[in-house]
Amino acid sequence: MTHTREWKVRLYLFEDEGTTKARVVLDTGTTSLTGHGAAHCNPADSDVPEIGDELAAGRALNDLGRQLVTVAEQDIEGMGTSATRRDSAPAVGWPV
């Protein structure tokens, strides 16, 4: 059986007093999760806004990913099966 879903993700970036902040919102149609991230420019570094955007967005997406894994583990445990918790990066696949 084919399983196809579309989840909507919105990523918001804004600057506040030298700090780039990111908020990413995932809407699955039944659940909404929000991840947050921030990046601070060292005053001694060159001001390159794209780098702050990339860092803040990446951190927000990482936060969202951790939340998704937690929700999945809770759903697995709710079915009476124990979830395998990951405290470190997976042994296979792309490095995180």
C-alpha positions as a printed Julia matrix, in Angstrom:
96×3 Matrix{Float64}:
  0.0    0.0    0.0
  1.36   3.42  -0.98
  1.53   6.03   1.74
  1.78   9.63   0.56
  1.47  12.72   2.75
  2.25  16.39   2.39
  3.44  18.31   5.41
  3.8   22.04   5.25
  6.88  23.73   6.7
  7.33  27.47   7.12
 10.63  29.02   8.13
 10.76  32.54   9.53
 14.02  34.48  10.0
 14.44  37.82  11.72
 17.22  39.91  13.19
 17.04  41.37  16.68
 19.95  43.41  18.09
 22.76  41.42  16.47
 21.04  38.05  16.86
 19.46  36.18  13.97
 16.48  34.18  15.15
 14.66  31.44  13.29
 11.32  29.78  13.85
 10.24  26.79  11.8
  6.64  25.57  11.95
  5.61  22.1   10.77
  1.93  21.49  10.05
  1.07  17.84   9.4
 -2.64  18.53   9.13
 -3.24  16.96  12.53
 -0.25  18.21  14.5
  1.79  21.39  14.62
  5.35  21.58  15.96
  7.63  24.62  16.23
 11.41  24.62  16.29
 13.6   27.54  17.34
 17.18  28.52  16.62
 19.45  31.53  16.96
 22.86  32.75  15.84
 24.94  35.55  17.3
 27.56  37.46  15.33
 30.82  37.96  17.19
 31.61  41.71  17.1
 35.12  40.86  15.86
 33.75  38.93  12.85
 32.63  40.33   9.5
 28.89  40.88   9.31
 27.63  38.31   6.79
 23.85  38.02   7.26
 23.61  34.83   5.17
 25.78  32.95   7.66
 23.55  33.99  10.57
 20.49  32.95   8.55
 22.03  29.55   7.79
 23.07  28.89  11.38
 19.77  30.02  12.91
 17.69  28.09  10.33
 19.81  24.96  10.75
 19.46  25.11  14.52
 15.69  25.6   14.27
 15.39  22.64  11.89
 17.56  20.53  14.21
 15.28  21.45  17.12
 12.24  20.47  15.06
 13.87  17.17  14.09
 14.54  16.29  17.74
 10.9   17.04  18.54
  9.69  14.79  15.71
 11.84  11.89  16.93
 10.52  12.38  20.49
  6.91  12.36  19.28
  7.54   9.19  17.25
  9.16   7.47  20.24
  6.2    8.42  22.43
  3.79   7.05  19.79
  5.76   3.79  19.63
  5.71   3.46  23.42
  1.98   4.26  23.42
  1.45   1.19  21.26
  3.04  -0.97  23.95
  6.4   -1.29  22.22
  9.59   0.16  23.6
 11.27   2.72  21.37
 15.0    2.67  20.87
 16.21   6.04  22.11
 19.12   7.63  20.32
 21.47   9.64  22.47
 24.02   9.9   19.67
 24.1   10.17  15.89
 23.0    7.13  13.86
 25.73   4.67  12.92
 24.76   4.72   9.22
 23.62   7.37   6.8
 24.74  10.97   6.44
 26.52  12.55   9.36
 24.35  14.9   11.42
